[in-house]
């Protein structure tokens, strides 16, 4: 029987995930991403819209990398406001999921 060997020559691709928010936003609703028991969370107040919630969450996430004690599980991914109540999570290095 012949041996089959995999030769990985494919181009590395950057993983990008989009998240669109829909529905009704109420005070106390929150947006949270967790990994390995650690989380980044933004809780909406009565004045928040999806636009302001996304802007606040993006700032909170990206400010984590500059913190004195960052949550390392979140430092390899950049979050951006993509408009239309959508945000994108982009890994900072191609080829890593």
Short mmCIF file of C-alpha atoms in Angstrom, two decimals:
data_model
loop_
_atom_site.label_atom_id
_atom_site.label_comp_id
_atom_site.label_asym_id
_atom_site.label_seq_id
_atom_site.Cartn_x
_atom_site.Cartn_y
_atom_site.Cartn_z
CA UNK A 1 0.00 0.00 0.00
CA UNK A 2 1.36 3.45 -0.91
CA UNK A 3 2.13 6.08 1.71
CA UNK A 4 0.21 9.34 1.47
CA UNK A 5 2.13 12.42 2.59
CA UNK A 6 0.61 15.85 3.04
CA UNK A 7 2.70 18.76 1.86
CA UNK A 8 1.20 22.00 3.15
CA UNK A 9 1.92 24.55 0.44
CA UNK A 10 -1.33 26.48 0.64
CA UNK A 11 -1.13 30.21 1.30
CA UNK A 12 -1.85 31.22 4.88
CA UNK A 13 -5.22 32.91 5.24
CA UNK A 14 -6.19 35.39 7.93
CA UNK A 15 -9.26 34.27 9.85
CA UNK A 16 -11.99 36.94 9.90
CA UNK A 17 -15.30 36.49 11.69
CA UNK A 18 -18.18 38.96 11.41
CA UNK A 19 -20.83 39.46 14.07
CA UNK A 20 -24.05 41.33 13.27
CA UNK A 21 -26.30 42.51 16.09
CA UNK A 22 -30.05 42.54 15.58
CA UNK A 23 -33.19 42.77 17.66
CA UNK A 24 -34.00 45.10 20.52
CA UNK A 25 -31.33 46.42 22.88
CA UNK A 26 -32.35 47.08 26.49
CA UNK A 27 -30.49 48.44 29.51
CA UNK A 28 -28.64 45.55 31.15
CA UNK A 29 -28.17 43.59 27.91
CA UNK A 30 -24.54 42.74 27.33
CA UNK A 31 -22.09 41.68 24.68
CA UNK A 32 -19.54 39.17 25.97
CA UNK A 33 -16.81 37.05 24.41
CA UNK A 34 -15.20 34.41 26.60
CA UNK A 35 -12.25 32.09 26.15
CA UNK A 36 -10.69 29.69 28.68
CA UNK A 37 -12.92 31.03 31.45
CA UNK A 38 -11.90 34.66 30.84
CA UNK A 39 -14.22 37.23 29.33
CA UNK A 40 -14.51 40.72 27.92
CA UNK A 41 -17.98 42.13 28.49
CA UNK A 42 -19.75 45.42 27.82
CA UNK A 43 -23.13 46.01 29.46
CA UNK A 44 -25.58 48.37 27.76
CA UNK A 45 -27.20 51.23 29.59
CA UNK A 46 -30.52 52.81 28.67
CA UNK A 47 -28.92 55.22 26.19
CA UNK A 48 -26.99 52.62 24.17
CA UNK A 49 -27.81 51.64 20.62
CA UNK A 50 -26.15 48.81 18.71
CA UNK A 51 -23.82 51.42 17.21
CA UNK A 52 -22.67 52.72 20.61
CA UNK A 53 -22.51 49.22 22.09
CA UNK A 54 -20.22 48.06 19.27
CA UNK A 55 -18.02 51.16 19.57
CA UNK A 56 -17.65 50.64 23.33
CA UNK A 57 -16.96 46.90 22.98
CA UNK A 58 -14.37 47.47 20.22
CA UNK A 59 -12.57 50.03 22.42
CA UNK A 60 -12.71 47.73 25.44
CA UNK A 61 -11.34 44.77 23.45
CA UNK A 62 -8.55 46.66 21.72
CA UNK A 63 -7.56 48.54 24.91
CA UNK A 64 -7.00 45.15 26.54
CA UNK A 65 -3.78 44.67 24.54
CA UNK A 66 -2.30 47.84 26.06
CA UNK A 67 -3.38 47.04 29.62
CA UNK A 68 -0.81 46.43 32.37
CA UNK A 69 -2.17 42.90 32.75
CA UNK A 70 -3.91 42.03 29.46
CA UNK A 71 -6.09 38.98 29.01
CA UNK A 72 -3.72 37.13 26.71
CA UNK A 73 -6.43 35.00 25.10
CA UNK A 74 -7.70 38.17 23.40
CA UNK A 75 -4.44 39.87 22.38
CA UNK A 76 -3.99 38.02 19.06
CA UNK A 77 -7.29 39.22 17.59
CA UNK A 78 -8.26 42.75 16.58
CA UNK A 79 -11.89 43.83 16.65
CA UNK A 80 -13.21 46.55 14.34
CA UNK A 81 -16.52 48.31 13.82
CA UNK A 82 -17.66 47.27 10.33
CA UNK A 83 -20.70 49.57 10.26
CA UNK A 84 -24.37 48.59 9.96
CA UNK A 85 -24.41 47.17 13.52
CA UNK A 86 -21.65 44.69 12.60
CA UNK A 87 -18.16 44.10 13.92
CA UNK A 88 -15.30 41.96 12.67
CA UNK A 89 -12.83 39.84 14.63
CA UNK A 90 -9.56 39.45 12.69
CA UNK A 91 -6.67 37.28 13.79
CA UNK A 92 -3.44 39.31 13.74
CA UNK A 93 -1.44 36.50 12.11
CA UNK A 94 -2.42 34.64 8.95
CA UNK A 95 -2.60 30.85 9.19
CA UNK A 96 -3.66 30.65 12.84
CA UNK A 97 -7.34 29.92 13.58
#
